[in-house]
Coordinates of C-alpha atoms in Angstrom, one line a residue:
X192 CA 14.7 14.3 4.9
X193 CA 12.5 13.6 8.1
X194 CA 12.4 15.0 11.4
X195 CA 13.2 12.5 14.2
X196 CA 9.2 11.2 15.4
X197 CA 7.2 12.2 17.8
X198 CA 4.5 9.3 17.3
X199 CA 4.5 6.5 19.7
X200 CA 0.6 5.0 18.1
X201 CA -0.8 5.7 14.5
X202 CA -4.3 4.9 16.2
X203 CA -6.9 7.5 16.7
X204 CA -7.5 7.6 20.7
X205 CA -10.9 6.7 20.0
X206 CA -10.5 3.8 18.0
X207 CA -7.1 2.1 20.1
X208 CA -10.0 2.3 23.3
X209 CA -13.1 0.4 20.7
X210 CA -9.5 -2.4 20.2
X211 CA -7.6 -2.5 23.3
X212 CA -9.9 -1.6 25.8
X213 CA -13.3 -2.3 25.4
X214 CA -14.7 -6.2 26.1
X215 CA -11.4 -6.8 27.8
X216 CA -12.7 -5.2 31.4
X217 CA -15.3 -8.4 31.7
X218 CA -15.3 -10.3 34.5
X219 CA -16.3 -14.0 34.8
X220 CA -16.3 -17.8 32.7
X221 CA -18.4 -18.4 30.0
X222 CA -19.5 -20.8 28.3
X223 CA -18.3 -21.3 24.0
X224 CA -20.3 -20.8 22.2
X225 CA -22.2 -17.5 23.7
X226 CA -20.3 -14.9 21.8
X227 CA -21.9 -11.8 23.0
X228 CA -23.2 -11.2 27.0
X229 CA -27.3 -10.2 27.3
X230 CA -25.3 -6.4 27.0
X231 CA -24.0 -7.3 23.8
X232 CA -20.4 -7.2 24.5
X233 CA -17.6 -10.0 23.5
X234 CA -17.0 -12.5 25.8
X235 CA -13.3 -12.6 25.1
X236 CA -11.9 -14.8 27.9
X237 CA -14.1 -17.2 27.1
X238 CA -13.6 -17.3 23.2
X239 CA -9.5 -17.9 24.0
X240 CA -8.6 -19.9 26.8
X241 CA -10.6 -22.7 25.0
X242 CA -8.7 -22.1 22.1
X243 CA -5.3 -20.9 23.0
X244 CA -3.7 -24.3 25.7
X245 CA -5.4 -26.8 23.7
X246 CA -2.2 -27.1 20.8
X247 CA -2.9 -31.3 20.0
X248 CA -6.4 -30.4 20.4
X249 CA -6.4 -27.0 18.3
X250 CA -4.9 -29.9 15.0
X251 CA -7.0 -33.2 16.1
X252 CA -10.3 -31.6 15.8
X253 CA -9.8 -28.6 13.6
X254 CA -8.0 -28.9 11.1
X255 CA -10.9 -30.3 9.0
X256 CA -12.8 -27.0 9.6
X257 CA -10.6 -25.2 7.6
X258 CA -10.4 -27.5 4.5
X259 CA -13.7 -25.1 3.4
X260 CA -10.8 -22.6 2.5
X261 CA -8.4 -24.5 0.7
X262 CA -5.1 -22.6 3.2
X263 CA -5.2 -24.9 6.0
X264 CA -2.5 -24.3 6.4
X265 CA -2.1 -20.7 6.8
X266 CA -4.9 -21.2 9.4
X267 CA -2.4 -23.3 11.3
X268 CA 0.9 -21.8 11.1
X269 CA -2.0 -18.3 12.7
X270 CA -2.4 -20.9 16.2
X271 CA 1.5 -20.8 16.2
X272 CA 1.6 -17.9 15.9
X273 CA -0.5 -17.0 18.8
X274 CA 2.0 -19.5 20.9
X275 CA 5.1 -17.6 19.7
X276 CA 3.6 -14.8 21.8
X277 CA 5.3 -12.4 18.9
X278 CA 3.4 -9.8 18.3
X279 CA 5.2 -9.2 14.8
X280 CA 4.0 -13.0 14.2
X281 CA 0.9 -12.5 15.5
X282 CA 0.3 -9.6 13.7
X283 CA 1.3 -10.7 10.3
X284 CA -0.9 -13.8 10.5
X285 CA -4.2 -11.4 11.1
X286 CA -3.1 -10.2 7.9
X287 CA -2.5 -13.8 6.0
X288 CA -6.4 -14.5 8.0
X289 CA -8.3 -11.6 7.1
X290 CA -7.5 -11.7 3.4
X291 CA -7.2 -15.3 2.9
X292 CA -11.3 -15.7 4.9
X293 CA -12.2 -12.7 3.0
X294 CA -11.2 -14.4 -0.5
X295 CA -12.7 -17.6 0.8
X296 CA -16.2 -16.5 1.7
X297 CA -17.0 -15.1 -1.8
X298 CA -15.5 -18.2 -3.1
X299 CA -19.0 -18.7 -0.7
X300 CA -20.8 -16.1 -2.0
X301 CA -19.7 -17.4 -5.6
X302 CA -22.3 -20.3 -5.3
X303 CA -25.4 -18.3 -5.5
X304 CA -24.6 -15.3 -6.4
X305 CA -23.4 -14.5 -9.6
X306 CA -20.8 -11.8 -9.2
X307 CA -18.7 -11.4 -6.0
X308 CA -18.6 -7.5 -4.8
X309 CA -15.1 -6.0 -4.6
X310 CA -15.4 -4.8 -0.7
X311 CA -15.1 -7.3 2.0
X312 CA -17.8 -5.0 3.5
X313 CA -20.1 -5.4 1.1
X314 CA -19.8 -9.4 1.0
X315 CA -20.5 -9.0 4.9
X316 CA -23.6 -7.1 4.3
X317 CA -25.0 -9.6 1.2
X318 CA -27.9 -11.0 1.3
X319 CA -26.9 -14.1 -0.2
X320 CA -24.1 -14.6 2.5
X321 CA -26.0 -14.5 4.6
X322 CA -28.8 -16.4 3.7
X323 CA -26.0 -19.2 3.7
X324 CA -24.5 -18.6 7.4
X325 CA -27.5 -17.1 8.7
X326 CA -28.1 -13.3 10.5
X327 CA -26.5 -14.1 13.2
X328 CA -23.1 -15.1 12.2
X329 CA -22.9 -11.7 9.6
X330 CA -23.3 -9.6 12.3
X331 CA -20.2 -11.6 14.3
X332 CA -17.9 -10.9 11.3
X333 CA -18.8 -8.0 10.4
X334 CA -17.4 -6.8 14.4
X335 CA -14.0 -8.3 13.2
X336 CA -14.5 -7.3 9.4
X337 CA -16.3 -5.6 8.4
X338 CA -16.2 -0.8 8.3
X339 CA -14.7 0.9 9.8
X340 CA -17.2 1.6 13.1
X341 CA -16.4 -2.2 13.5
X342 CA -13.1 -3.5 14.6
X343 CA -11.5 -3.1 11.5
X344 CA -8.7 -5.3 11.8
X345 CA -8.5 -6.2 8.2
X346 CA -8.4 -2.2 7.5
X347 CA -5.8 -1.0 10.8
X348 CA -3.5 -4.3 9.7
X349 CA -2.9 -3.9 5.9
X350 CA -3.1 0.1 6.1
X351 CA 0.1 0.3 8.0
X352 CA -2.3 1.9 11.3
X353 CA -1.6 -1.2 14.4
X354 CA 1.4 -1.1 15.7
X355 CA 3.2 -5.6 16.8
X356 CA 1.4 -4.1 21.1
X357 CA -1.2 -2.5 19.3
X358 CA -3.8 -5.6 18.6
X359 CA -3.8 -9.2 21.0
X360 CA -3.4 -11.9 20.5
X361 CA -6.7 -12.6 21.6
X362 CA -8.4 -11.5 18.2
X363 CA -6.8 -14.3 16.2
X364 CA -7.7 -16.1 18.7
X365 CA -11.2 -15.5 17.8
X366 CA -10.7 -15.5 14.3
X367 CA -9.5 -19.1 14.4
X368 CA -12.1 -19.7 16.1
X369 CA -15.0 -18.2 13.7
X370 CA -13.1 -19.4 10.3
X371 CA -13.1 -23.3 12.0
X372 CA -17.1 -22.4 12.8
X373 CA -17.3 -20.7 9.4
X374 CA -16.3 -24.4 8.8
X375 CA -18.5 -27.0 10.6
X376 CA -21.7 -24.3 9.3
X377 CA -20.6 -25.1 6.0
X378 CA -20.4 -28.9 5.8
X379 CA -23.7 -29.0 7.3
X380 CA -25.3 -26.2 4.5
X381 CA -23.5 -28.8 1.6
X382 CA -24.7 -31.7 2.7
X383 CA -28.1 -30.4 2.8
X384 CA -28.2 -28.6 -0.5
X385 CA -25.1 -30.7 -2.2
X386 CA -23.8 -27.5 -4.5
X387 CA -20.4 -27.6 -5.2
X388 CA -18.3 -25.5 -3.4
X389 CA -15.8 -24.1 -6.0
X390 CA -12.2 -22.1 -5.8
X391 CA -11.0 -19.9 -7.8
X392 CA -8.7 -19.7 -9.6
X393 CA -5.5 -17.4 -7.7
X394 CA -4.2 -14.0 -9.9
X395 CA -1.2 -14.7 -11.7
X396 CA 1.6 -12.0 -11.7
X397 CA 2.4 -12.1 -15.0
X398 CA 6.5 -12.2 -16.2
X399 CA 8.2 -11.4 -13.2
X400 CA 11.4 -11.7 -13.6
X401 CA 10.0 -8.5 -16.3
X402 CA 9.4 -6.4 -13.6
X403 CA 12.7 -7.0 -11.7
X404 CA 14.8 -3.6 -12.5
X405 CA 16.8 -3.3 -9.9
X406 CA 19.5 -5.6 -9.2
X407 CA 19.5 -7.9 -6.7
X408 CA 20.0 -7.1 -2.9
X409 CA 23.9 -7.1 -2.4
X410 CA 24.5 -9.2 1.1
X411 CA 26.9 -6.3 2.1
X412 CA 23.2 -4.2 2.6
X413 CA 21.1 -7.0 4.2
X414 CA 23.7 -7.0 7.2
X415 CA 23.4 -3.3 7.7
X416 CA 19.2 -3.4 7.3
X417 CA 18.2 -3.9 10.7
X418 CA 20.8 -0.7 12.0
X419 CA 19.2 1.3 8.8
X420 CA 16.1 0.9 10.5
X421 CA 17.0 1.9 13.5
X422 CA 19.2 4.9 12.9
X423 CA 16.4 5.9 10.1
X424 CA 13.7 8.7 10.9
X425 CA 11.3 6.8 7.7
X426 CA 11.1 4.2 10.2
X427 CA 8.5 5.9 13.1
X428 CA 9.8 3.3 16.4
X429 CA 7.0 1.7 17.3
X430 CA 7.2 -0.3 14.1
X431 CA 10.4 -1.7 14.0
X432 CA 9.8 -4.8 14.7
X433 CA 8.0 -4.7 11.6
X434 CA 11.1 -3.9 9.1
X435 CA 13.6 -6.0 10.6
X436 CA 11.3 -9.6 10.2
X437 CA 11.2 -7.7 6.8
X438 CA 14.6 -8.2 6.3
X439 CA 15.0 -12.2 8.2
X440 CA 11.6 -13.2 5.7
X441 CA 13.0 -11.5 2.8
X442 CA 17.0 -13.8 3.5
X443 CA 14.9 -17.1 4.4
X444 CA 13.3 -16.8 1.4
X445 CA 9.7 -15.9 2.6
X446 CA 9.2 -13.1 -0.2
X447 CA 5.3 -13.5 0.9
X448 CA 5.9 -12.7 4.1
X449 CA 8.6 -10.2 3.6
X450 CA 6.0 -8.2 1.3
X451 CA 3.1 -7.7 3.3
X452 CA 5.9 -7.2 5.9
X453 CA 6.5 -4.2 4.3
X454 CA 3.5 -2.4 2.6
X455 CA 1.8 -1.5 5.7
X456 CA 5.4 -0.1 6.7
X457 CA 5.7 1.9 3.4
X458 CA 2.3 3.1 3.7
X459 CA 2.8 3.9 7.3
X460 CA 5.9 6.0 6.2
X461 CA 5.0 7.6 4.1
X462 CA 2.3 8.4 5.8
X463 CA 4.5 10.2 7.5
X464 CA 6.1 12.5 5.2
X465 CA 2.9 12.9 3.7
X466 CA 1.2 14.8 6.5
X467 CA 5.3 16.8 7.0
X468 CA 5.3 18.3 4.0
X469 CA 1.7 18.8 3.9
X470 CA 1.1 20.5 7.0
X471 CA -1.9 18.3 8.4
X472 CA -0.3 16.6 10.7
X473 CA -3.6 14.6 11.9
X474 CA -4.1 13.4 9.5
X475 CA -1.7 10.2 10.9
X476 CA -4.2 8.8 13.0
X477 CA -6.7 6.2 12.3
X478 CA -9.4 7.9 11.3
X479 CA -13.1 8.8 12.8
X480 CA -16.2 5.9 10.7
X481 CA -17.0 9.7 9.4
X482 CA -14.3 10.1 7.4
X483 CA -11.6 8.1 5.4
X484 CA -8.1 6.9 6.1
X485 CA -5.0 8.6 4.6
X486 CA -3.2 6.1 2.6
X487 CA -2.0 5.4 -0.8
X488 CA -4.7 6.6 -3.2
X489 CA -4.5 10.0 -1.5
X490 CA -0.9 9.9 -0.3
X491 CA -0.1 9.7 -3.6
X492 CA -3.2 11.5 -6.3
X493 CA -2.0 14.9 -7.6
X494 CA -4.4 17.4 -5.4
X495 CA -5.9 17.0 -1.2
X496 CA -9.0 16.9 -0.6
X497 CA -9.3 21.0 -0.5
X498 CA -7.9 21.2 -3.4
X499 CA -4.8 22.5 -2.9
X500 CA -1.5 20.5 -4.5
X501 CA 0.0 17.0 -2.8
X502 CA 3.8 17.9 -1.9
X503 CA 4.7 13.9 -1.4
X504 CA 5.5 14.1 -5.7
X505 CA 7.5 17.0 -4.9
X506 CA 10.0 15.5 -2.5
X507 CA 9.7 12.2 -3.8
X508 CA 10.4 12.6 -7.3
X509 CA 8.7 11.4 -10.1
X510 CA 11.3 7.7 -10.0
X511 CA 10.0 6.8 -6.6
X512 CA 6.1 8.0 -7.1
X513 CA 6.3 5.9 -11.3
X514 CA 7.1 3.3 -8.9
X515 CA 5.6 2.9 -6.4
X516 CA 2.7 4.0 -9.0
X517 CA 3.3 0.8 -10.9
X518 CA 3.7 -2.3 -7.6
X519 CA 0.4 -0.5 -6.4
X520 CA -2.5 1.3 -8.4
X521 CA -1.9 1.1 -12.3
X522 CA -4.3 -1.1 -13.9
X523 CA -1.8 -3.7 -15.7
X524 CA 0.2 -3.7 -13.0
X525 CA 0.8 -5.9 -10.8
X526 CA -0.7 -3.8 -7.8
X527 CA 0.8 -6.3 -5.5
X528 CA -0.8 -4.4 -1.9
X529 CA -4.5 -5.0 -3.8
X530 CA -3.8 -8.8 -4.7
X531 CA -2.3 -9.8 -1.3
X532 CA -4.7 -8.1 1.0
X533 CA -7.8 -9.5 -0.8
X534 CA -6.3 -12.9 -0.8
X535 CA -5.8 -13.4 -4.2
X536 CA -2.5 -14.3 -4.1
X537 CA -1.2 -17.5 -4.0
X538 CA 1.2 -16.9 -1.5
X539 CA 3.5 -20.0 -0.8
X540 CA 5.1 -18.6 -4.6
X541 CA 5.1 -15.9 -4.6
X542 CA 8.1 -14.4 -6.8
X543 CA 11.5 -13.2 -4.9
X544 CA 12.2 -10.5 -8.2
X545 CA 8.8 -8.4 -6.9
X546 CA 9.9 -8.7 -3.4
X547 CA 13.4 -7.4 -4.2
X548 CA 12.1 -4.4 -5.8
X549 CA 10.4 -3.9 -2.4
X550 CA 13.5 -4.5 -0.9
X551 CA 15.1 -2.0 -2.4
X552 CA 12.8 0.3 -2.8
X553 CA 12.4 0.6 1.3
X554 CA 16.7 0.3 2.1
X555 CA 16.7 3.8 -0.3
X556 CA 14.1 4.8 1.9
X557 CA 15.0 4.4 4.7
X558 CA 18.7 5.4 3.7
X559 CA 18.0 8.7 2.4
X560 CA 16.2 9.5 6.2
X561 CA 19.6 8.5 8.1
X562 CA 21.1 12.4 9.5
X563 CA 23.7 12.9 6.9
X564 CA 26.1 13.3 9.4
X565 CA 25.7 10.1 10.9
X566 CA 28.9 8.5 11.0
X567 CA 26.9 5.1 9.8
X568 CA 26.0 7.2 7.0
X569 CA 29.0 7.9 6.0
X570 CA 30.2 4.4 6.0
X571 CA 27.6 2.9 4.1
X572 CA 28.1 5.2 1.1
X573 CA 30.1 3.5 -0.7
X574 CA 26.7 0.2 -1.0
X575 CA 23.4 2.0 -0.8
X576 CA 24.4 4.9 -3.2
X577 CA 24.2 2.2 -5.7
X578 CA 20.8 2.0 -4.8
X579 CA 19.7 5.9 -5.0
X580 CA 20.8 5.9 -8.1
X581 CA 19.2 3.0 -10.0
X582 CA 15.5 4.3 -7.5
X583 CA 16.0 7.6 -9.5
X584 CA 17.2 6.4 -12.9
X585 CA 13.4 4.5 -12.6
X586 CA 11.1 4.6 -15.9
X587 CA 7.3 3.8 -15.5
X588 CA 6.2 -0.1 -16.6
X589 CA 3.1 -0.2 -16.0
X590 CA 1.6 3.3 -17.2
X591 CA -0.4 3.9 -19.8
X592 CA 2.6 5.8 -21.4
X593 CA 5.0 3.3 -20.7
X594 CA 3.0 0.4 -22.4
X595 CA 2.1 2.4 -25.3
X596 CA 5.9 3.0 -25.9
X597 CA 6.2 -0.5 -25.5
X598 CA 4.2 -1.7 -28.5
X599 CA 5.2 0.2 -30.8
X600 CA 8.7 -0.7 -30.5
X601 CA 6.8 -4.4 -30.7
X602 CA 5.8 -2.8 -33.7
X603 CA 8.3 -1.8 -35.6
X604 CA 10.0 -4.5 -34.7
X605 CA 7.6 -6.7 -36.2
X606 CA 7.5 -4.8 -39.3
X607 CA 11.1 -4.4 -40.2
X608 CA 11.4 -8.7 -39.9
X609 CA 9.2 -8.5 -43.1
X610 CA 13.0 -6.7 -45.1
X611 CA 13.7 -10.4 -45.1
X612 CA 9.7 -11.8 -46.0
X613 CA 11.5 -15.2 -48.5
X614 CA 9.5 -14.7 -52.0
X615 CA 8.7 -17.7 -54.9
X616 CA 11.8 -17.2 -57.4
X617 CA 11.7 -15.4 -61.1
X618 CA 8.0 -13.4 -59.0
X619 CA 8.7 -9.7 -60.3
X620 CA 7.4 -11.1 -63.6
X621 CA 4.8 -11.7 -62.0
X622 CA 3.7 -9.1 -59.7
X623 CA 4.7 -6.5 -62.3
X624 CA 1.6 -7.4 -64.9
X625 CA -1.1 -7.3 -61.2
X626 CA -0.9 -2.8 -62.0
X627 CA 1.3 -2.6 -65.0
X628 CA 4.3 -1.8 -65.4
X629 CA 4.9 0.4 -61.9
X630 CA 6.4 -0.6 -59.1
X631 CA 4.0 -0.8 -56.7
X632 CA 6.1 0.9 -53.9
X633 CA 5.8 3.4 -55.3
X634 CA 2.1 3.5 -55.8
X635 CA 1.5 5.9 -52.2
X636 CA 4.5 6.8 -52.6
X637 CA 2.9 10.9 -52.9
X638 CA 0.9 11.3 -50.4
X639 CA 2.7 9.2 -47.8
X640 CA 5.1 12.5 -48.1
X641 CA 2.8 14.9 -48.7
X642 CA 1.7 13.2 -44.6
X643 CA 5.4 13.5 -43.5
X644 CA 5.9 17.1 -44.3
X645 CA 2.6 18.0 -42.7
X646 CA 4.5 16.0 -39.0
X647 CA 8.0 17.2 -39.5
X648 CA 7.3 19.8 -36.9
X649 CA 5.5 17.5 -34.2
X650 CA 8.5 14.9 -34.6
X651 CA 11.1 16.0 -32.4
X652 CA 14.9 13.9 -32.7
X653 CA 14.2 14.6 -36.4
X654 CA 15.9 17.9 -37.2
X655 CA 15.6 16.9 -41.7
X656 CA 12.7 15.8 -42.5
X657 CA 15.3 14.4 -45.2
X658 CA 15.9 12.4 -42.7
X659 CA 12.1 10.8 -42.5
X660 CA 11.4 10.2 -45.5
X661 CA 14.7 7.7 -46.0
X662 CA 14.3 6.0 -42.6
X663 CA 9.8 5.3 -44.0
X664 CA 10.5 4.9 -47.8
X665 CA 13.7 2.4 -46.9
X666 CA 14.8 -0.9 -44.5
X667 CA 15.7 2.0 -42.2
X668 CA 12.8 1.8 -40.9
X669 CA 14.7 0.6 -37.4
X670 CA 15.5 3.9 -35.7
X671 CA 12.2 4.7 -35.1
X672 CA 13.1 3.1 -32.5
X673 CA 15.3 5.9 -30.4
X674 CA 12.1 7.3 -30.7
X675 CA 9.8 5.5 -28.7
X676 CA 12.3 5.5 -26.3
X677 CA 12.3 10.0 -25.5
X678 CA 10.9 10.6 -22.3
X679 CA 6.9 11.5 -22.0
X680 CA 6.0 12.4 -18.4
X681 CA 3.3 10.1 -17.1
X682 CA 2.7 10.9 -13.6
X683 CA -1.5 12.2 -13.0
X684 CA -2.2 13.2 -16.6
X685 CA -5.3 14.0 -18.1
X686 CA -8.0 12.6 -18.9
X687 CA -7.8 13.7 -22.6
X688 CA -4.8 12.4 -22.2
X689 CA -5.6 8.7 -21.0
X690 CA -8.1 8.6 -23.8
X691 CA -5.8 9.2 -26.4
X692 CA -3.7 7.4 -25.5
X693 CA -6.3 4.1 -24.7
X694 CA -7.0 4.9 -28.5
X695 CA -3.3 5.3 -29.8
X696 CA -2.5 2.4 -28.2
X697 CA -5.7 0.0 -29.4
X698 CA -4.6 0.6 -32.8
X699 CA -0.6 0.0 -32.2
X700 CA -2.1 -3.3 -31.6
X701 CA -4.3 -3.4 -34.8
X702 CA -1.2 -2.9 -37.1
X703 CA 0.8 -5.7 -35.0
X704 CA -1.5 -8.2 -35.9
X705 CA -1.3 -7.0 -39.9
X706 CA 2.3 -6.9 -40.2
X707 CA 1.9 -10.3 -37.6
X708 CA -0.9 -11.6 -40.4
X709 CA 2.0 -10.7 -43.3
X710 CA 4.4 -13.1 -42.2
X711 CA 3.0 -16.0 -41.1
X712 CA 0.7 -16.0 -44.5
X713 CA 4.0 -15.0 -46.5
X714 CA 6.3 -18.0 -44.8
X715 CA 3.2 -20.4 -45.6
X716 CA 2.2 -19.8 -49.2
X717 CA 6.5 -19.4 -49.7
X718 CA 6.7 -23.3 -48.3
X719 CA 3.2 -23.9 -50.1
X720 CA 4.6 -22.5 -53.3
X721 CA 8.2 -24.2 -53.5
X722 CA 6.1 -27.7 -52.7
X723 CA 4.2 -26.9 -55.6
X724 CA 1.9 -27.4 -52.9
X725 CA -0.6 -24.6 -53.8
X726 CA -3.7 -24.6 -56.7
X727 CA -3.7 -21.9 -59.5
X728 CA -5.8 -20.0 -57.8
X729 CA -3.8 -19.7 -54.2
X730 CA -0.9 -19.2 -56.9
X731 CA -2.5 -16.1 -58.5
X732 CA -3.9 -14.2 -54.4
X733 CA -0.4 -15.1 -53.3
X734 CA 1.3 -13.0 -56.0
X735 CA -1.3 -10.3 -55.0
X736 CA -0.2 -10.1 -51.9
X737 CA 3.5 -9.7 -53.1
X738 CA 2.0 -7.2 -54.8
X739 CA 0.4 -5.6 -52.0
X740 CA 3.4 -6.2 -49.3
X741 CA 5.4 -4.0 -51.3
X742 CA 3.3 -1.0 -51.3
X743 CA 2.0 -1.5 -47.6
X744 CA 6.3 -1.6 -46.0
X745 CA 6.2 2.1 -45.9
X746 CA 2.3 2.5 -45.6
X747 CA 2.4 0.4 -41.8
X748 CA 5.7 2.0 -41.0
X749 CA 3.6 5.3 -42.1
X750 CA 1.6 4.7 -39.4
X751 CA 3.6 3.4 -36.9
X752 CA 5.1 7.2 -37.5
X753 CA 1.8 8.6 -37.2
X754 CA 0.7 7.2 -33.9
X755 CA 4.6 8.4 -33.2
X756 CA 4.5 11.8 -33.6
X757 CA 0.4 11.7 -31.1
X758 CA 2.8 10.2 -28.6
X759 CA 5.2 12.6 -28.0
X760 CA 2.8 15.5 -28.7
X761 CA 0.7 13.5 -26.3
X762 CA 0.4 16.8 -23.4
X763 CA -0.8 19.2 -26.0
X764 CA -3.7 17.7 -26.9
X765 CA -4.6 20.7 -23.9
X766 CA -4.5 22.9 -26.0
X767 CA -7.9 22.1 -27.6
X768 CA -10.8 23.3 -27.2
X769 CA -14.0 20.5 -26.9
X770 CA -14.9 20.9 -30.4
X771 CA -11.2 20.5 -31.3
X772 CA -10.3 17.5 -29.3
X773 CA -13.3 16.0 -29.8
X774 CA -12.9 16.3 -33.6
X775 CA -9.8 15.1 -33.0
X776 CA -10.6 12.2 -31.7
X777 CA -13.0 11.4 -34.4
X778 CA -9.5 11.3 -36.6
X779 CA -8.0 9.2 -34.2
X780 CA -11.0 6.8 -34.3
X781 CA -11.0 6.4 -38.4
X782 CA -6.8 5.0 -37.9
X783 CA -8.3 3.1 -35.9
X784 CA -11.3 2.4 -37.8
X785 CA -8.7 1.4 -40.8
X786 CA -6.5 -0.5 -38.5
X787 CA -8.8 -3.2 -37.9
X788 CA -11.1 -3.3 -41.3
X789 CA -7.1 -3.8 -42.0
X790 CA -5.9 -6.3 -39.4
X791 CA -9.7 -8.7 -40.6
X792 CA -8.2 -8.1 -44.3
X793 CA -5.1 -9.9 -44.0
X794 CA -5.8 -13.0 -41.6
X795 CA -5.7 -16.1 -42.8
X796 CA -9.1 -16.5 -43.1
X797 CA -10.2 -13.3 -45.0
X798 CA -6.3 -13.8 -47.7
X799 CA -9.1 -10.0 -48.9
X800 CA -5.5 -8.1 -50.6
X801 CA -7.3 -6.2 -53.1
X802 CA -9.7 -4.0 -50.3
X803 CA -6.5 -3.5 -48.3
X804 CA -5.3 -0.8 -51.6
X805 CA -9.0 0.9 -51.8
X806 CA -8.8 1.3 -47.6
X807 CA -6.0 3.0 -47.8
X808 CA -6.5 5.0 -50.6
X809 CA -9.6 6.4 -48.3
X810 CA -7.6 6.5 -44.7
X811 CA -4.7 8.9 -46.6
X812 CA -7.5 10.9 -48.4
X813 CA -8.8 10.9 -44.5
X814 CA -6.1 12.3 -42.8
X815 CA -4.3 14.5 -45.8
X816 CA -7.7 16.3 -45.6
X817 CA -7.2 16.7 -41.6
X818 CA -4.7 17.9 -41.4
X819 CA -4.6 19.9 -44.5
X820 CA -7.6 21.6 -41.9
X821 CA -5.7 22.1 -39.4
X822 CA -2.5 23.5 -40.3
X823 CA -4.9 26.0 -41.9
X824 CA -7.1 26.3 -38.9
X825 CA -3.1 26.8 -35.9
X826 CA -2.4 29.5 -39.0
X827 CA -5.7 31.0 -38.7
X828 CA -4.6 31.3 -34.9
X829 CA -0.5 32.4 -34.8
X830 CA -1.5 35.7 -37.5
X831 CA -4.3 36.4 -35.1
X832 CA -3.3 39.7 -33.2

C-alpha cells in the first residue's frame, strides 16, 4: 500500500513556469490578428478577451469554422466549458479538442500526402501540411501542440501531469480560436484547389460486450466511490476532482468522458507507484525536453532504462498487469488510450462495457490503497472484496498466447462438427472401392500413434498416453479443449516466444479454414446428392471427399494436438541454442506450409482430395524425422557427464 503522497504538482518547475507564467506578464491590448509581439511573446490577453465574453457571437459567427473537423458540437461544448470556469471541465475539453484537432489535421494532410504520420509532432513538422496551412500557422500550432520543447499541452494533459488548476483557461480559448482560424484558411484553400476534404472512418471497438469480464459496478460501490477517492492514497490530493468527475460522468452515461478522465489519472497514480517501488521520486514530474516522460510504456515494462528490474509488476500482481496491457498495449486489444488520445473513436458512441471495465479496475486500485485500519475500509469490505476477487482472477484476452488459446478452442469445436457431417445412404461400399477394402480411417494410424508417443512427455494432463490415443482417434476429441485453458505465462515474453506463437497462430488459422471448407462442401454436396443434382464426375469427387475426410479426421486432430503441445511448452524454447532454434522454426514453418496447401486444396474452387492424402503422407514423414532427431539429441545431452 502507498504512503500518503506529499506531491502537490506533477509539473516540473521549468514546465510549470512555461505553462503558467510565460506570456501572462504582458500588459496592454493587442489586435486579435497579432498572435505574437515583436519580441515573439504570445499575446494571451488579446487572443482570449475577444472570445470569452461574446457567447452568442461565437456560436453564430464561428460555428461554421469548425465544420472541417466533422466535430462542430465538440468545439461548441468546449466553449460552454470555458464559461463554466471549471478547471476539470476545461481540462477535459482540452483533451478532447487536442485529440480531435490531431485527427482533423491528419485528414487535411491526406489531401496531399500518402500516409499520415502517427505522431502529432511529426505531422506538425511535415512540409505537406505546411504547404496547405502556411509556415506561420504551423509555427503557432507547434507552440501549443508540438514537441516537449513547446507547451506540449496535449501530452501534459493526456499523460496525467496537469491538475485542474495547472492549465489556464486562456489556452483553451486560444485553441478554439486557432481551430476556427484553420477552418477559415481551409475554406479558402478548398475553394481554390477544388480538392475534397475526406474524413477517415473512426476506429471500431470490436465486440465490446465480449470485453466485459468484470460484472456491472454495484450502486453501493458507486455511492461510496467519492469518499473512497478522498480516503485512498492512490489518488493524489490535487487530482481528486478529476476522479470525482469521472465517477459522475459514468453515472450520467457519459462513458467517453469517464474514460478520458480516468486514463490520465490511472497513469498518474501508477507513476506514483512506479517511483515509490523503484525508488526514483524524480520520475514523478514532467520531464524536461531532453528526457522522456515516465508513461504507461515504462511503468508496465519489465526493465528500467538502467537495466534493473521494474518492481511494478510484483507490486500490482500478474492479473492487474495483464488487464492493463490488454486494454492499453497489446496490438490486437482495444488500445483505448491510443485511439482516444489520437481522436480515432467516435465519442458519442463509446461503449459502456469498456467504461465499466476501467472504472471497476480503478475502484479496486483505490480501495486497496485505503488504510486498513480505517473504519471506511472495514465497513466497505463486503462491497469491494468481490471487486478485488474479480480483478485478481483476470486472465489476458489479447496477449498473442491468449489469442492462440482461443483459436485452438475454435479449431477443436469446428473439427468436432465433422462427427455430425451428413453422408448419403448406401455410400459406404462406394467409399471402400476408392482404395480397396482398407478402412480409410486406419491409413495413417501407425504414424499418428508414433508421433503421439514422441510427444507424450510434453503433454500435460495426459499422464496415460493411451488416453490421448483414444482422444485423437475417436469422437472424444472434445476433451482436448481442456488443455487450451491451462495457464501459460504471458508477461514479458522473449522475442523467440513471440515468433513461435505467431507461427502457431497462422497454423491454427489454416486448420480452422480446412475444417470450415470440409463442412461447407460436405453439406452442399450432400444436399445436391439427395436432390440428384450432381453430375457423374461430381458424384465421384464427392465419394473421394468422403474417403479423404475419414483419413483426415484423426490427422487434423493430431495437428491441433501438435499446436497445443508447442503452445504449452512455449517457454522451453529458451533452452535451445540459436542453431536448434532455427531448425525448430524451419520445422514449424513446414507444418504451416502443409496447412496452407491443405486449406487451398480443400477449398470449393479446387476440391483436390487426392493431393491432400499425398501432402499428408509427406508431412507426417517430416514430423517423424524431426522429432526422432530431437529425441536422439536430447538423449545424448542427458547422458553427457
